[in-house]
Short mmCIF file of C-alpha atoms in Angstrom, two decimals:
data_model
loop_
_atom_site.label_atom_id
_atom_site.label_comp_id
_atom_site.label_asym_id
_atom_site.label_seq_id
_atom_site.Cartn_x
_atom_site.Cartn_y
_atom_site.Cartn_z
CA MET A 238 0.72 -25.35 -6.72
CA VAL A 239 2.91 -25.23 -9.66
CA SER A 240 0.14 -23.96 -12.68
CA ARG A 241 0.07 -26.47 -16.01
CA VAL A 242 -2.19 -23.67 -16.75
CA GLU A 243 -1.63 -22.25 -20.68
CA HIS A 244 -2.97 -19.01 -21.69
CA PRO A 245 -2.54 -19.79 -26.01
CA ALA A 246 -5.77 -16.74 -25.78
CA ALA A 247 -4.11 -14.32 -23.99
CA GLY A 248 -6.75 -13.03 -22.38
CA TYR A 249 -4.63 -11.41 -19.70
CA LYS A 250 -4.38 -8.57 -22.34
CA LYS A 251 -7.95 -7.56 -20.77
CA LEU A 252 -6.14 -6.19 -17.99
CA PHE A 253 -4.46 -4.09 -19.73
CA GLU A 254 -6.75 -2.23 -21.60
CA SER A 255 -8.37 0.95 -21.05
CA VAL A 256 -12.06 1.31 -18.85
CA GLU A 257 -14.45 4.08 -18.82
CA GLU A 258 -15.33 5.42 -15.08
CA LEU A 259 -18.89 4.42 -14.33
CA ASN A 260 -21.80 7.59 -13.59
CA GLU A 261 -22.97 4.86 -11.01
CA PRO A 262 -23.31 1.43 -9.04
CA ILE A 263 -24.27 -1.05 -10.62
CA PRO A 264 -25.98 -3.96 -9.82
CA ALA A 265 -24.49 -7.71 -10.09
CA GLU A 266 -26.19 -10.76 -10.38
CA ILE A 267 -25.35 -12.91 -7.21
CA LYS A 268 -24.10 -16.63 -7.39
CA GLY A 269 -24.06 -18.89 -4.40
CA VAL A 270 -24.36 -17.56 -1.13
CA ILE A 271 -22.43 -14.97 0.11
CA PRO A 272 -22.41 -14.59 4.18
CA SER A 273 -24.66 -12.99 5.94
CA TRP A 274 -21.35 -11.13 8.21
CA LEU A 275 -20.48 -9.83 5.35
CA GLY A 276 -21.13 -6.89 5.09
CA GLY A 277 -18.56 -3.67 3.36
CA SER A 278 -16.75 -2.63 0.48
CA LEU A 279 -14.11 -3.81 -1.03
CA LEU A 280 -12.00 -0.41 -1.98
CA ARG A 281 -9.35 -1.32 -4.92
CA MET A 282 -6.63 0.53 -6.91
CA GLY A 283 -5.28 0.43 -10.23
CA PRO A 284 -4.26 1.57 -13.32
CA GLY A 285 -7.86 2.20 -15.67
CA LEU A 286 -6.40 4.09 -18.07
CA PHE A 287 -2.95 3.42 -20.25
CA GLU A 288 -3.28 5.40 -23.06
CA ILE A 289 -3.53 9.16 -22.85
CA GLY A 290 -4.41 10.55 -27.00
CA ASP A 291 -2.53 8.66 -28.60
CA GLU A 292 0.35 8.80 -26.71
CA PRO A 293 0.77 5.23 -24.44
CA PHE A 294 1.58 4.37 -20.87
CA HIS A 295 4.84 2.43 -21.35
CA HIS A 296 4.90 0.61 -17.87
CA MET A 297 2.69 -1.94 -15.96
CA PHE A 298 2.96 1.04 -13.37
CA ASP A 299 2.18 4.01 -15.05
CA GLY A 300 -1.64 4.03 -16.29
CA GLN A 301 -3.72 6.63 -13.95
CA ALA A 302 -5.29 5.55 -10.87
CA VAL A 303 -8.63 4.16 -11.00
CA ILE A 304 -10.69 3.42 -7.29
CA HIS A 305 -12.49 0.51 -7.41
CA LYS A 306 -15.30 -0.35 -5.27
CA PHE A 307 -17.31 -3.65 -4.27
CA ASP A 308 -20.09 -2.88 -2.30
CA LEU A 309 -21.87 -5.78 -0.50
CA LYS A 310 -25.06 -4.74 2.00
CA ASN A 311 -27.86 -6.59 2.57
CA GLY A 312 -27.62 -10.15 0.48
CA GLN A 313 -26.86 -7.70 -2.37
CA VAL A 314 -23.94 -6.35 -4.69
CA THR A 315 -23.37 -3.44 -6.25
CA TYR A 316 -20.20 -2.23 -8.21
CA TYR A 317 -18.59 1.21 -9.05
CA ARG A 318 -15.65 2.63 -10.58
CA LYS A 319 -14.42 6.53 -10.52
CA PHE A 320 -10.71 8.21 -11.55
CA ILE A 321 -8.90 9.59 -9.51
CA ARG A 322 -8.11 13.72 -9.95
CA SER A 323 -4.84 13.86 -9.14
CA ASP A 324 -3.05 16.97 -11.10
CA THR A 325 -0.91 13.94 -13.07
CA TYR A 326 -4.60 12.93 -14.54
CA VAL A 327 -6.76 16.03 -14.83
CA ARG A 328 -3.67 18.46 -17.08
CA ALA A 329 -3.68 15.05 -18.75
CA MET A 330 -7.19 15.37 -19.81
CA THR A 331 -6.70 18.75 -19.96
CA GLU A 332 -4.10 18.50 -22.32
CA ASN A 333 -4.86 15.07 -24.12
CA ARG A 334 -1.21 14.68 -23.65
CA VAL A 335 0.87 12.33 -20.86
CA VAL A 336 1.82 15.66 -19.22
CA ILE A 337 4.20 14.15 -16.00
CA THR A 338 6.78 11.71 -15.95
CA GLU A 339 5.32 7.94 -15.04
CA PHE A 340 7.63 5.17 -13.84
CA GLY A 341 8.24 4.10 -17.15
CA THR A 342 6.82 6.80 -19.28
CA ALA A 343 8.37 9.87 -20.29
CA ALA A 344 6.45 13.74 -20.31
CA TYR A 345 7.08 16.06 -23.47
CA PRO A 346 7.05 20.01 -23.21
CA ASP A 347 3.82 20.43 -25.16
CA PRO A 348 4.64 20.49 -28.98
CA CYS A 349 2.81 23.47 -29.40
CA LYS A 350 4.71 25.81 -27.78
CA ASN A 351 7.51 27.84 -28.74
CA ILE A 352 11.02 26.37 -28.47
CA PHE A 353 11.85 29.10 -25.26
CA SER A 354 9.06 27.76 -23.67
CA ARG A 355 9.43 24.29 -24.40
CA PHE A 356 13.48 24.85 -23.01
CA PHE A 357 12.91 26.18 -20.10
CA THR A 358 10.20 23.81 -18.70
CA TYR A 359 13.47 21.47 -19.20
CA PHE A 360 14.65 22.96 -16.18
CA ARG A 361 11.78 24.28 -14.33
CA GLY A 362 12.53 21.03 -11.57
CA ILE A 363 11.37 18.10 -11.42
CA GLU A 364 7.77 17.41 -11.51
CA VAL A 365 6.91 14.69 -9.42
CA THR A 366 3.74 12.18 -10.21
CA ASP A 367 0.81 11.70 -8.13
CA ASN A 368 -1.15 9.21 -9.88
CA CYS A 369 -1.97 7.27 -6.44
CA LEU A 370 -2.44 4.11 -8.33
CA VAL A 371 -0.75 1.45 -5.78
CA ASN A 372 -2.85 1.24 -2.60
CA ILE A 373 -5.69 2.28 -0.44
CA TYR A 374 -5.18 2.99 3.53
CA PRO A 375 -6.70 4.74 6.40
CA VAL A 376 -5.37 7.33 7.98
CA GLY A 377 -7.38 8.30 11.47
CA GLU A 378 -11.29 8.57 9.38
CA ASP A 379 -10.05 9.17 6.20
CA PHE A 380 -8.96 6.97 3.33
CA TYR A 381 -6.60 7.93 1.32
CA ALA A 382 -4.78 6.75 -2.90
CA VAL A 383 -1.04 5.97 -2.62
CA THR A 384 1.68 5.28 -4.46
CA GLU A 385 5.08 5.50 -4.19
CA THR A 386 6.11 9.05 -4.17
CA ASN A 387 5.66 11.97 -1.18
CA TYR A 388 2.02 12.83 -2.86
CA ILE A 389 -1.11 10.64 -1.35
CA THR A 390 -4.13 11.64 -2.29
CA LYS A 391 -7.41 11.57 0.25
CA VAL A 392 -10.69 9.94 -1.69
CA ASP A 393 -13.96 9.34 -0.10
CA PRO A 394 -14.35 5.76 0.24
CA ASP A 395 -18.55 6.40 -0.21
CA SER A 396 -18.62 8.56 -3.07
CA LEU A 397 -15.11 7.93 -4.62
CA GLU A 398 -14.78 11.24 -4.54
CA THR A 399 -11.14 12.80 -4.96
CA LEU A 400 -10.99 15.35 -1.76
CA LYS A 401 -7.66 16.49 -1.21
CA LYS A 402 -3.40 16.22 -2.34
CA VAL A 403 -1.65 15.60 0.53
CA ASP A 404 2.39 16.52 0.32
CA LEU A 405 4.55 14.66 2.90
CA CYS A 406 7.23 16.16 2.59
CA LYS A 407 5.11 18.74 4.46
CA TYR A 408 4.81 16.63 7.63
CA LEU A 409 8.83 14.57 6.89
CA SER A 410 11.53 14.64 6.31
CA VAL A 411 11.01 11.70 3.43
CA ASN A 412 11.25 11.65 -0.26
CA GLY A 413 8.60 9.38 -0.92
CA VAL A 414 7.23 6.50 1.65
CA THR A 415 5.88 2.94 0.30
CA ALA A 416 2.50 2.27 -0.03
CA HIS A 417 2.63 -1.06 2.09
CA PRO A 418 2.11 0.64 5.50
CA HIS A 419 1.81 -1.09 8.52
CA ILE A 420 -1.66 -0.08 11.07
CA GLU A 421 -2.11 -0.45 14.33
CA PRO A 422 -5.06 -1.64 16.06
CA ASP A 423 -5.86 1.81 17.87
CA GLY A 424 -5.05 3.94 14.03
CA THR A 425 -1.26 4.20 14.27
CA VAL A 426 0.70 4.05 10.48
CA TYR A 427 4.36 3.44 10.66
CA ASN A 428 6.59 3.56 6.79
CA ILE A 429 9.18 4.04 5.64
CA GLY A 430 11.09 5.90 3.34
CA ASN A 431 14.34 6.85 1.93
CA CYS A 432 15.73 10.28 2.80
CA PHE A 433 18.49 12.56 2.69
CA GLY A 434 21.04 12.01 6.56
CA LYS A 435 23.53 13.26 7.32
CA ASN A 436 26.27 15.39 5.31
CA MET A 437 24.54 14.83 1.75
CA SER A 438 24.06 10.53 2.55
CA LEU A 439 21.27 8.89 1.61
CA ALA A 440 18.93 6.91 4.07
CA TYR A 441 15.52 5.75 5.14
CA ASN A 442 13.56 6.12 7.85
CA ILE A 443 10.82 4.60 9.65
CA VAL A 444 8.20 6.84 10.01
CA LYS A 445 4.85 6.90 12.50
CA ILE A 446 1.41 8.72 11.73
CA PRO A 447 -0.97 8.80 15.12
CA PRO A 448 -4.57 7.77 14.82
CA ALA A 449 -7.21 9.87 15.06
CA GLN A 450 -7.23 13.10 17.44
CA LYS A 451 -10.08 13.67 19.88
CA ASP A 452 -9.95 17.12 19.02
CA LYS A 453 -10.51 16.02 15.23
CA SER A 454 -7.76 17.42 13.60
CA ASP A 455 -5.75 15.83 10.94
CA PRO A 456 -3.18 13.09 12.03
CA ILE A 457 -1.17 13.80 9.35
CA GLU A 458 0.17 16.97 11.17
CA LYS A 459 1.73 15.11 13.47
CA SER A 460 2.79 13.49 11.92
CA GLU A 461 7.18 12.03 13.32
CA VAL A 462 10.49 10.44 11.92
CA VAL A 463 10.35 7.58 14.62
CA VAL A 464 14.20 6.58 13.48
CA GLN A 465 16.55 6.48 10.31
CA LEU A 466 18.70 3.45 8.98
CA PRO A 467 22.11 3.81 6.85
CA SER A 468 21.83 3.03 3.30
CA SER A 469 24.76 1.19 2.25
CA GLU A 470 25.89 3.51 -0.42
CA ARG A 471 26.10 6.83 -0.26
CA LEU A 472 24.25 8.34 -3.11
CA LYS A 473 22.24 4.71 -4.22
CA PRO A 474 19.54 3.86 -1.81
CA SER A 475 17.53 0.73 -2.70
CA TYR A 476 14.37 0.36 -3.54
CA VAL A 477 12.08 0.03 -0.67
CA HIS A 478 8.77 -1.10 -1.41
CA SER A 479 7.48 -2.99 1.66
CA PHE A 480 9.08 -3.58 5.30
CA GLY A 481 8.19 -5.79 8.61
CA MET A 482 7.65 -5.01 11.79
CA THR A 483 7.14 -7.30 15.29
CA ASP A 484 5.84 -6.67 18.48
CA ASN A 485 9.46 -5.13 19.33
CA TYR A 486 11.56 -4.40 16.87
CA PHE A 487 11.46 -3.06 12.58
CA VAL A 488 12.54 -5.15 10.20
CA PHE A 489 14.17 -3.54 6.82
CA VAL A 490 15.10 -5.38 3.69
CA GLU A 491 18.24 -3.40 1.56
CA GLN A 492 18.08 -4.98 -1.98
CA PRO A 493 21.00 -4.93 -4.44
CA VAL A 494 18.37 -2.46 -6.28
CA LYS A 495 19.58 0.65 -6.14
CA ILE A 496 18.04 4.31 -6.73
CA ASN A 497 21.06 6.49 -8.81
CA LEU A 498 20.80 9.57 -6.60
CA LEU A 499 22.63 11.36 -9.39
CA LYS A 500 20.46 9.71 -12.44
CA PHE A 501 17.83 10.93 -10.71
CA LEU A 502 18.83 14.63 -10.05
CA SER A 503 20.18 15.01 -13.79
CA ALA A 504 16.89 12.33 -15.53
CA TRP A 505 14.67 15.25 -15.63
CA SER A 506 17.28 17.30 -17.68
CA PHE A 507 17.04 14.83 -20.72
CA ARG A 508 14.44 14.26 -23.17
CA GLY A 509 13.04 10.86 -22.44
CA ALA A 510 14.35 9.95 -19.18
CA THR A 511 11.43 8.03 -16.76
CA TYR A 512 12.06 6.54 -12.95
CA MET A 513 12.93 3.31 -14.51
CA ASP A 514 16.61 5.04 -16.44
CA CYS A 515 17.15 5.95 -12.86
CA PHE A 516 17.26 2.18 -11.46
CA GLU A 517 20.72 -0.12 -11.71
CA SER A 518 21.42 -3.55 -9.32
CA ASN A 519 24.78 -3.12 -7.74
CA SER A 520 26.18 -7.35 -8.70
CA SER A 521 28.32 -7.28 -5.59
CA MET A 522 26.48 -6.18 -1.95
CA GLY A 523 23.93 -9.29 -2.13
CA THR A 524 20.91 -8.01 0.69
CA TRP A 525 21.61 -7.03 3.56
CA PHE A 526 18.76 -6.70 6.50
CA HIS A 527 18.38 -4.00 9.00
CA LEU A 528 16.78 -4.71 12.85
CA ALA A 529 15.76 -1.45 14.39
CA THR A 530 14.12 -1.24 18.08
CA ARG A 531 10.90 0.02 18.31
CA ASP A 532 10.68 0.80 21.49
CA PRO A 533 12.85 3.25 23.04
CA ALA A 534 12.89 3.84 18.56
CA ASP A 535 16.92 2.72 18.27
CA TYR A 536 19.10 1.17 15.15
CA MET A 537 20.51 -1.85 16.43
CA SER A 538 23.90 -1.23 14.08
CA SER A 539 25.96 -3.90 16.39
CA HIS A 540 23.50 -6.49 14.29
CA LYS A 541 25.10 -6.48 10.28
CA PHE A 542 23.00 -9.48 8.46
CA ARG A 543 23.69 -9.98 4.64
CA THR A 544 22.36 -12.29 2.36
CA SER A 545 22.98 -13.86 -1.77
CA ALA A 546 21.49 -11.30 -3.49
CA PHE A 547 17.57 -10.72 -4.15
CA ASN A 548 14.75 -8.15 -5.19
CA ILE A 549 12.35 -7.57 -2.28
CA PHE A 550 9.08 -6.55 -2.81
CA HIS A 551 6.73 -8.02 -0.68
CA CYS A 552 7.05 -8.30 3.03
CA ILE A 553 4.57 -11.15 4.38
CA ASN A 554 5.54 -11.73 8.02
CA SER A 555 7.84 -11.36 10.34
CA TYR A 556 7.63 -12.33 14.13
CA GLU A 557 9.79 -13.01 17.20
CA ASP A 558 9.84 -16.50 18.53
CA GLN A 559 12.66 -17.73 21.49
CA GLY A 560 15.08 -14.54 20.97
CA PHE A 561 15.27 -14.74 17.09
CA ILE A 562 13.22 -12.49 14.34
CA VAL A 563 11.32 -14.62 12.05
CA VAL A 564 11.22 -12.35 8.78
CA ASP A 565 9.12 -14.49 5.85
CA LEU A 566 9.64 -13.29 2.11
CA CYS A 567 7.63 -13.09 -1.46
CA THR A 568 11.47 -12.74 -3.09
CA TRP A 569 13.26 -13.07 -6.33
CA LYS A 570 16.32 -14.74 -7.28
CA GLY A 571 19.64 -11.90 -7.84
CA HIS A 572 19.94 -8.83 -8.94
CA ASP A 573 18.08 -7.94 -12.38
CA PHE A 574 15.55 -5.44 -11.21
CA VAL A 575 12.20 -7.40 -12.17
CA TYR A 576 10.17 -4.04 -13.23
CA ASN A 577 12.39 -4.69 -15.83
CA TYR A 578 10.37 -6.95 -17.24
CA LEU A 579 6.97 -5.36 -16.34
CA TYR A 580 6.49 -3.02 -19.59
CA MET A 581 3.18 -3.45 -21.61
CA ALA A 582 5.30 -4.75 -24.26
CA ASN A 583 6.17 -7.46 -22.42
CA VAL A 584 2.63 -8.49 -20.90
CA LYS A 585 1.11 -7.65 -23.73
CA GLU A 586 2.63 -9.98 -26.08
CA GLU A 587 1.53 -13.79 -27.24
CA TRP A 588 1.67 -16.17 -24.48
CA GLU A 589 4.79 -17.90 -25.81
CA GLU A 590 6.72 -14.62 -25.98
CA VAL A 591 5.25 -14.19 -22.85
CA LYS A 592 7.01 -17.61 -21.42
CA LYS A 593 10.13 -15.86 -23.40
CA SER A 594 10.65 -12.82 -21.35
CA ALA A 595 9.32 -14.37 -17.96
CA THR A 596 12.66 -17.21 -18.49
CA ARG A 597 15.19 -14.23 -18.45
CA ALA A 598 13.43 -12.67 -15.67
CA PRO A 599 14.32 -13.30 -11.69
CA GLN A 600 13.04 -16.62 -10.65
CA PRO A 601 10.48 -16.21 -7.42
CA GLU A 602 10.55 -18.09 -4.27
CA VAL A 603 8.61 -17.18 -0.52
CA ARG A 604 11.86 -17.85 1.74
CA ARG A 605 11.65 -17.62 5.41
CA TYR A 606 14.76 -15.85 7.08
CA VAL A 607 16.06 -16.49 10.46
CA LEU A 608 17.72 -13.12 12.75
CA PRO A 609 18.94 -13.95 16.34
CA LEU A 610 18.87 -11.00 18.40
CA ASP A 611 21.44 -12.36 21.01
CA ILE A 612 25.32 -12.84 19.12
CA HIS A 613 28.49 -14.01 20.55
CA ARG A 614 31.88 -13.09 19.40
CA GLU A 615 32.82 -16.68 20.13
CA GLU A 616 29.93 -18.67 17.89
CA GLN A 617 31.91 -17.57 15.05
CA GLY A 618 31.50 -20.19 12.44
CA LYS A 619 28.81 -21.80 14.18
CA ASN A 620 25.05 -21.69 13.45
CA LEU A 621 22.87 -19.68 15.56
CA VAL A 622 19.39 -20.69 14.94
CA SER A 623 18.29 -23.32 17.12
CA LEU A 624 14.90 -23.09 15.99
CA SER A 625 13.66 -26.49 16.15
CA TYR A 626 10.74 -25.64 13.29
CA THR A 627 12.95 -23.78 10.71
CA THR A 628 16.26 -25.65 8.14
CA ALA A 629 17.02 -21.13 7.80
CA THR A 630 20.49 -20.37 9.31
CA ALA A 631 22.78 -17.52 10.47
CA VAL A 632 26.67 -17.29 10.55
CA LEU A 633 28.58 -15.37 12.56
CA HIS A 634 31.76 -14.36 10.42
CA SER A 635 35.22 -12.86 11.18
CA ASP A 636 34.20 -9.99 9.89
CA GLY A 637 31.35 -8.86 12.34
CA THR A 638 28.41 -9.89 9.86
CA ILE A 639 26.14 -12.68 10.33
CA TRP A 640 25.39 -14.24 6.86
CA LEU A 641 21.88 -15.37 6.80
CA GLU A 642 20.65 -18.72 4.20
CA PRO A 643 17.16 -19.38 3.98
CA GLU A 644 14.07 -22.02 3.85
CA VAL A 645 12.64 -22.11 1.32
CA LEU A 646 8.21 -22.18 1.54
CA PHE A 647 7.85 -22.49 -2.11
CA SER A 648 9.13 -22.61 -5.19
CA GLY A 649 8.59 -23.48 -8.58
CA PRO A 650 10.06 -22.50 -12.26
CA ARG A 651 8.30 -19.30 -13.37
CA GLN A 652 5.82 -19.29 -10.51
CA ALA A 653 5.24 -16.58 -8.17
CA PHE A 654 3.81 -16.22 -4.44
CA GLU A 655 2.80 -12.82 -4.57
CA PHE A 656 1.02 -10.11 -3.00
CA PRO A 657 0.56 -11.91 0.30
CA GLN A 658 -1.80 -11.52 2.28
CA ILE A 659 -2.57 -12.91 6.05
CA ASN A 660 -4.65 -12.85 8.53
CA TYR A 661 -3.36 -9.15 9.43
CA SER A 662 -5.00 -8.56 12.75
CA ARG A 663 -4.73 -11.86 14.60
CA CYS A 664 -1.36 -12.73 13.51
CA ARG A 665 0.60 -9.33 12.40
CA GLY A 666 4.26 -9.93 13.90
CA LYS A 667 2.63 -12.95 15.51
CA LYS A 668 3.95 -16.30 14.75
CA TYR A 669 1.47 -18.35 12.33
CA SER A 670 0.78 -20.66 9.98
CA PHE A 671 -1.27 -19.39 6.65
CA ALA A 672 -0.30 -17.29 3.96
CA TYR A 673 -2.73 -15.77 1.23
CA GLY A 674 -1.03 -14.67 -2.37
CA LEU A 675 -1.86 -14.17 -6.22
CA GLY A 676 -0.28 -17.00 -8.58
CA LEU A 677 1.64 -15.49 -11.22
CA ASN A 678 2.16 -17.39 -14.36
CA HIS A 679 4.94 -16.46 -15.61
CA PHE A 680 4.02 -13.08 -14.58
CA ILE A 681 0.40 -13.79 -15.57
CA PRO A 682 -2.16 -14.16 -12.40
CA ASP A 683 -4.17 -16.76 -13.01
CA ARG A 684 -5.06 -18.00 -9.23
CA ILE A 685 -5.24 -17.81 -6.01
CA VAL A 686 -2.79 -19.87 -2.83
CA LYS A 687 -3.31 -20.37 0.35
CA LEU A 688 0.14 -21.67 2.02
CA ASN A 689 1.24 -23.16 5.36
CA VAL A 690 3.82 -21.67 5.96
CA GLN A 691 4.83 -24.84 8.80
CA THR A 692 4.56 -27.48 6.50
CA LYS A 693 4.14 -26.07 3.34
CA GLU A 694 1.74 -27.11 1.88
CA THR A 695 -0.86 -25.39 -0.80
CA TRP A 696 -4.70 -24.30 -2.03
CA VAL A 697 -5.33 -23.76 -4.79
CA TRP A 698 -8.66 -21.86 -6.65
CA GLN A 699 -7.65 -21.92 -10.15
CA GLU A 700 -10.64 -21.43 -13.57
CA GLU A 701 -9.67 -21.74 -16.78
CA ASP A 702 -9.60 -18.18 -18.76
CA SER A 703 -10.18 -16.42 -15.47
CA TYR A 704 -7.51 -13.81 -13.99
CA PRO A 705 -7.69 -13.01 -10.55
CA SER A 706 -6.35 -10.45 -8.18
CA GLU A 707 -5.09 -9.87 -4.52
CA PRO A 708 -6.94 -12.18 -2.35
CA LEU A 709 -7.55 -9.99 0.85
CA PHE A 710 -9.30 -11.88 3.95
CA VAL A 711 -11.59 -11.18 5.85
CA PRO A 712 -12.38 -13.12 9.47
CA THR A 713 -15.38 -14.62 10.28
CA PRO A 714 -16.51 -12.51 13.31
CA GLY A 715 -15.64 -14.13 17.15
CA ALA A 716 -13.59 -17.06 15.31
CA THR A 717 -11.21 -18.84 16.87
CA GLU A 718 -8.82 -20.46 14.08
CA GLU A 719 -6.57 -18.03 12.33
CA ASP A 720 -8.15 -19.10 8.74
CA ASP A 721 -11.36 -19.10 9.67
CA GLY A 722 -12.65 -16.64 7.23
CA VAL A 723 -13.53 -15.47 3.82
CA LEU A 724 -10.91 -14.26 0.78
CA LEU A 725 -12.37 -11.63 -1.25
CA SER A 726 -10.75 -11.36 -5.22
CA ILE A 727 -11.77 -9.47 -7.90
CA VAL A 728 -11.66 -11.59 -10.88
CA VAL A 729 -11.89 -11.21 -14.71
CA LYS A 730 -13.28 -13.78 -17.17
CA PRO A 731 -12.88 -12.10 -20.57
CA GLY A 732 -15.61 -13.27 -23.30
CA ALA A 733 -18.01 -13.78 -20.59
CA ASP A 734 -21.26 -12.16 -20.66
CA ARG A 735 -20.40 -10.89 -17.26
CA PRO A 736 -16.90 -10.43 -17.37
CA GLY A 737 -15.94 -8.77 -13.96
CA SER A 738 -16.93 -10.24 -11.17
CA LEU A 739 -16.37 -10.56 -6.70
CA LEU A 740 -14.77 -13.62 -5.75
CA VAL A 741 -16.09 -15.27 -2.38
CA LEU A 742 -14.40 -17.84 -1.20
CA ASP A 743 -13.60 -20.20 1.71
CA ALA A 744 -10.45 -19.14 3.20
CA LYS A 745 -9.85 -22.51 5.21
CA LYS A 746 -10.22 -25.34 2.18
CA LEU A 747 -10.17 -22.64 -1.07
CA THR A 748 -14.38 -23.49 -2.37
CA GLU A 749 -16.33 -21.32 -4.01
CA LEU A 750 -18.88 -19.83 -2.18
CA ALA A 751 -20.00 -17.26 -4.48
CA ARG A 752 -19.39 -14.80 -6.45
CA ALA A 753 -21.23 -11.25 -7.63
CA GLU A 754 -20.65 -10.87 -11.53
CA VAL A 755 -20.96 -7.58 -13.27
CA ASN A 756 -21.24 -6.90 -17.30
CA THR A 757 -18.46 -4.60 -17.49
CA MET A 758 -14.12 -5.11 -17.96
CA ILE A 759 -12.51 -4.71 -14.83
CA PRO A 760 -8.50 -3.39 -15.34
CA VAL A 761 -5.84 -5.32 -13.47
CA THR A 762 -5.86 -3.72 -9.37
CA LEU A 763 -2.78 -4.35 -7.98
CA HIS A 764 -3.92 -3.57 -3.55
CA GLY A 765 -7.14 -3.05 -1.91
CA ILE A 766 -8.25 -3.31 1.81
CA TYR A 767 -11.56 -3.81 2.62
CA LYS A 768 -13.98 -1.59 5.11
CA PRO A 769 -16.48 -2.74 6.98
#
């Protein structure tokens, strides 16, 4: 899977250039044959405006949110996009400047105000961004664009109109939730976020939003906290981007990238402070795994799993097997925060500079950890893992902690398998064979990868000067095999007559079935869904 492709022309810079929204859907030119059963919408979120007036956004996760849609209907394909009308966006457009602090970009008071107005602006409290650029998912019969704060935005998946801003703090004890929930077949949504626990300490709440209600009421109003997990540091919760869920357990990985609460609460009192300024790395804690049962929901405080330090953003899958929980993760070695390397100044550099920056960053690795559920004190010093198909180990120490060592499923120098996807409806929480991911070459997305997590075999789709997005798996109706389906990815090919396209790959062999090309650039997208 290791990419030998170089990018001396630096076409990837086009991924981070501002675009305008479209007045109406535009038709795509189709090459190849789209499967007749594939009808619906690919909805994706990402940044689309990388500066306001003459003020640039500094981090990859700062640009103003755009919702993209490729519609597939009756053999025809159209493409459409609109900016999310968040409060952040509307105010920025009105004042022609950055108004609310983003992940890595600080907002300053309006220079046109007098000095007293500017002074009080600093001390009126934290204004949290509602720039929902990370993902989109269904809640009941509605769809919400999301980021990682307490605000989510209801959108119309057909017209792409912004409908309503929702503050989750009105319904749940959370400071924010991830953009990667787990969704049950009946529509129940589970998510995790940090919160204030007992005695002003920080903790993590796993929350539940019920499915669509018979009385047509809003499921979010019936949201509830199902279980609370403790933080290893009282005032410094870990950054949380995703979590694992099996049939009977929740799996949370507490990483050494920490949010300093005192810095966070004071940051807005200082000129130029951002969310990124509130992160710090704990070089001594390593990484902790926490388990909680689902029914009844209860934290398993007697199971203390620990391993060496790594960054974790995306869980691939977790499942139970013979008294163990198998957890597959996209990791980055060490405690240095990967997001430090995703500033625009880094990713928009010339190719040789991009490569130099990536050599300083944590190195990526796909890992499998195995957590034993049945622990006996007399087994100290022994490997507790008895699964025949993995080399991952778990050793009980005298202090009661269980030290985990992983099996490496993929590793290549500065080559990441990220933005992972599986056949979710069939395999979430189950033993599985295949994961699909976006291949990052020194942080630049330049290939789509299929990984057999049992044999470690890989398949690659790659094309010169082309930059794909996260591949979404769509199963063939009535399929009996796990990888019977297609992968959908937005591909950008700068310099082409039609630089943006929807790519349709055979998920078995990663061969191209079709692509639908449009004569407009499409900026980088992060996550999304396929809506049948």
